[in-house]
Amino acid sequence: MREIENLQKLHEAQDRITSLVCRLAGLQGKCKAIIECGDPNHPLALYHPKEVELAKEMELELENILKPNQLKELLS
């Protein structure tokens, strides 16, 4: 019975990790949109340069987190 409980906990943890990865990928997409629309030459330049700078920093952080090889290492 204990083994089944441990497997259930493992599956719950894997589901949470998958959910977090998806949310992080969504944030990365938002950062890319801010960077693109923050270009002063873009017709929809909606963001202040400081916001664009922060989005670039966040994008780099997220890219490092979401690297497939790092994820495999974390999950193994």
XYZ file of N, CA and C in Angstrom:
228
model
N 0.821 -1.193 0.000
C 0.000 0.000 0.000
C 0.867 1.260 0.000
N 1.955 1.213 0.735
C 2.850 2.370 0.818
C 3.445 2.701 -0.556
N 3.760 1.675 -1.316
C 4.326 1.882 -2.652
C 3.331 2.617 -3.550
N 2.067 2.268 -3.456
C 1.022 2.942 -4.255
C 0.918 4.409 -3.855
N 0.981 4.685 -2.578
C 0.924 6.073 -2.098
C 2.117 6.868 -2.624
N 3.285 6.250 -2.594
C 4.484 6.931 -3.101
C 4.364 7.200 -4.601
N 3.825 6.249 -5.351
C 3.625 6.453 -6.788
C 2.629 7.580 -7.054
N 1.575 7.643 -6.250
C 0.592 8.718 -6.407
C 1.239 10.075 -6.152
N 2.061 10.153 -5.104
C 2.757 11.405 -4.797
C 3.708 11.782 -5.937
N 4.383 10.790 -6.486
C 5.295 11.039 -7.600
C 4.539 11.588 -8.804
N 3.394 10.986 -9.117
C 2.596 11.457 -10.254
C 2.077 12.875 -10.018
N 1.672 13.171 -8.790
C 1.217 14.525 -8.458
C 2.358 15.520 -8.648
N 3.556 15.159 -8.201
C 4.717 16.043 -8.345
C 5.045 16.257 -9.818
N 4.976 15.195 -10.615
C 5.254 15.328 -12.044
C 4.222 16.233 -12.718
N 2.959 16.110 -12.314
C 1.917 16.980 -12.861
C 2.171 18.435 -12.510
N 2.594 18.684 -11.282
C 2.903 20.061 -10.869
C 4.078 20.621 -11.673
N 5.096 19.797 -11.860
C 6.265 20.240 -12.626
C 5.859 20.567 -14.060
N 5.063 19.700 -14.666
C 4.601 19.947 -16.035
C 3.802 21.240 -16.099
N 2.945 21.448 -15.118
C 2.145 22.673 -15.070
C 3.031 23.915 -14.947
N 4.040 23.829 -14.084
C 4.964 24.955 -13.916
C 5.749 25.233 -15.193
N 6.185 24.185 -15.862
C 6.926 24.354 -17.119
C 6.043 25.071 -18.139
N 4.780 24.680 -18.212
C 3.857 25.327 -19.147
C 3.650 26.795 -18.798
N 3.511 27.079 -17.522
C 3.330 28.468 -17.093
C 4.567 29.303 -17.381
N 5.740 28.728 -17.150
C 6.982 29.438 -17.442
C 7.130 29.697 -18.938
N 6.750 28.726 -19.748
C 6.810 28.910 -21.203
C 5.851 30.023 -21.621
N 4.694 30.101 -20.974
C 3.749 31.186 -21.258
C 4.339 32.538 -20.896
N 5.022 32.608 -19.756
C 5.682 33.855 -19.363
C 6.770 34.231 -20.355
N 7.484 33.228 -20.838
C 8.534 33.491 -21.818
C 7.918 34.087 -23.087
N 6.775 33.561 -23.490
C 6.076 34.096 -24.665
C 5.662 35.540 -24.457
N 5.201 35.868 -23.256
C 4.816 37.252 -22.955
C 6.031 38.171 -23.013
N 7.160 37.675 -22.496
C 8.388 38.477 -22.549
C 8.765 38.765 -24.003
N 8.661 37.750 -24.857
C 9.000 37.949 -26.268
C 8.078 38.986 -26.905
N 6.799 38.963 -26.523
C 5.850 39.934 -27.066
C 6.198 41.343 -26.597
N 6.581 41.481 -25.334
C 6.962 42.801 -24.811
C 8.199 43.309 -25.535
N 9.162 42.413 -25.745
C 10.399 42.809 -26.433
C 10.082 43.255 -27.865
N 9.251 42.479 -28.550
C 8.904 42.808 -29.937
C 8.127 44.122 -30.028
N 7.136 44.275 -29.153
C 6.300 45.489 -29.209
C 6.976 46.673 -28.542
N 8.107 46.448 -27.886
C 8.837 47.539 -27.264
C 9.830 48.180 -28.210
N 10.011 47.586 -29.369
C 10.906 48.153 -30.378
C 10.341 49.489 -30.834
N 11.097 50.581 -30.698
C 10.575 51.904 -31.073
C 10.168 51.983 -32.545
N 10.714 51.113 -33.378
C 10.362 51.119 -34.800
C 9.109 50.298 -35.087
N 8.656 49.538 -34.095
C 7.465 48.703 -34.265
C 6.227 49.603 -34.225
N 5.263 49.360 -35.100
C 4.073 50.228 -35.130
C 3.258 50.202 -33.833
N 3.407 49.152 -33.037
C 2.678 49.065 -31.777
C 3.615 49.189 -30.575
N 4.542 50.130 -30.644
C 5.522 50.304 -29.565
C 4.785 50.703 -28.286
N 4.414 49.707 -27.500
C 3.553 49.929 -26.345
C 4.289 49.998 -25.016
N 5.554 49.628 -25.005
C 6.248 49.465 -23.732
C 7.402 50.437 -23.574
N 7.601 50.846 -22.351
C 8.709 51.726 -21.986
C 10.018 50.930 -22.103
N 11.119 51.569 -22.478
C 12.400 50.856 -22.624
C 12.811 50.072 -21.372
N 12.491 50.577 -20.181
C 12.833 49.867 -18.945
C 12.051 48.545 -18.856
N 10.785 48.567 -19.280
C 9.983 47.339 -19.285
C 10.572 46.315 -20.256
N 11.030 46.805 -21.390
C 11.634 45.924 -22.389
C 12.925 45.321 -21.840
N 13.713 46.135 -21.160
C 14.962 45.655 -20.566
C 14.681 44.553 -19.533
N 13.684 44.775 -18.692
C 13.321 43.767 -17.691
C 12.798 42.496 -18.354
N 12.032 42.649 -19.417
C 11.512 41.485 -20.143
C 12.653 40.669 -20.739
N 13.683 41.355 -21.248
C 14.840 40.646 -21.807
C 15.576 39.858 -20.725
N 15.722 40.483 -19.551
C 16.376 39.789 -18.445
C 15.568 38.564 -18.028
N 14.259 38.736 -17.917
C 13.402 37.628 -17.514
C 13.411 36.524 -18.561
N 13.431 36.912 -19.831
C 13.459 35.921 -20.903
C 14.711 35.049 -20.805
N 15.853 35.672 -20.515
C 17.100 34.910 -20.369
C 17.020 33.938 -19.187
N 16.466 34.418 -18.077
C 16.308 33.550 -16.910
C 15.403 32.367 -17.236
N 14.285 32.652 -17.885
C 13.341 31.589 -18.229
C 13.947 30.614 -19.227
N 14.725 31.144 -20.156
C 15.381 30.287 -21.148
C 16.305 29.291 -20.463
N 17.037 29.774 -19.456
C 17.939 28.890 -18.714
C 17.160 27.831 -17.941
N 16.019 28.215 -17.377
C 15.207 27.264 -16.618
C 14.590 26.227 -17.537
N 14.161 26.651 -18.707
C 13.410 25.780 -19.599
C 14.269 24.961 -20.553
N 15.582 25.073 -20.453
C 16.443 24.271 -21.331
C 16.131 22.797 -21.123
N 15.849 22.075 -22.199
C 15.451 20.668 -22.072
C 16.447 19.797 -21.307
N 17.721 19.988 -21.525
C 18.710 19.150 -20.843
C 18.693 19.385 -19.340
N 18.534 20.645 -18.941
C 18.474 20.946 -17.526
C 17.221 20.346 -16.915
N 16.114 20.404 -17.636
C 14.874 19.823 -17.132
C 15.023 18.322 -16.936
N 15.635 17.666 -17.898
C 15.834 16.216 -17.774
C 16.665 15.887 -16.547
N 17.701 16.698 -16.304
C 18.536 16.467 -15.128
C 17.737 16.663 -13.842
N 16.929 17.707 -13.810
C 16.137 17.974 -12.618
C 15.103 16.887 -12.353
N 14.522 16.361 -13.420
C 13.476 15.382 -13.262
C 13.989 13.978 -13.006
N 15.277 13.729 -13.260
C 15.791 12.367 -13.076
C 16.283 12.142 -11.663
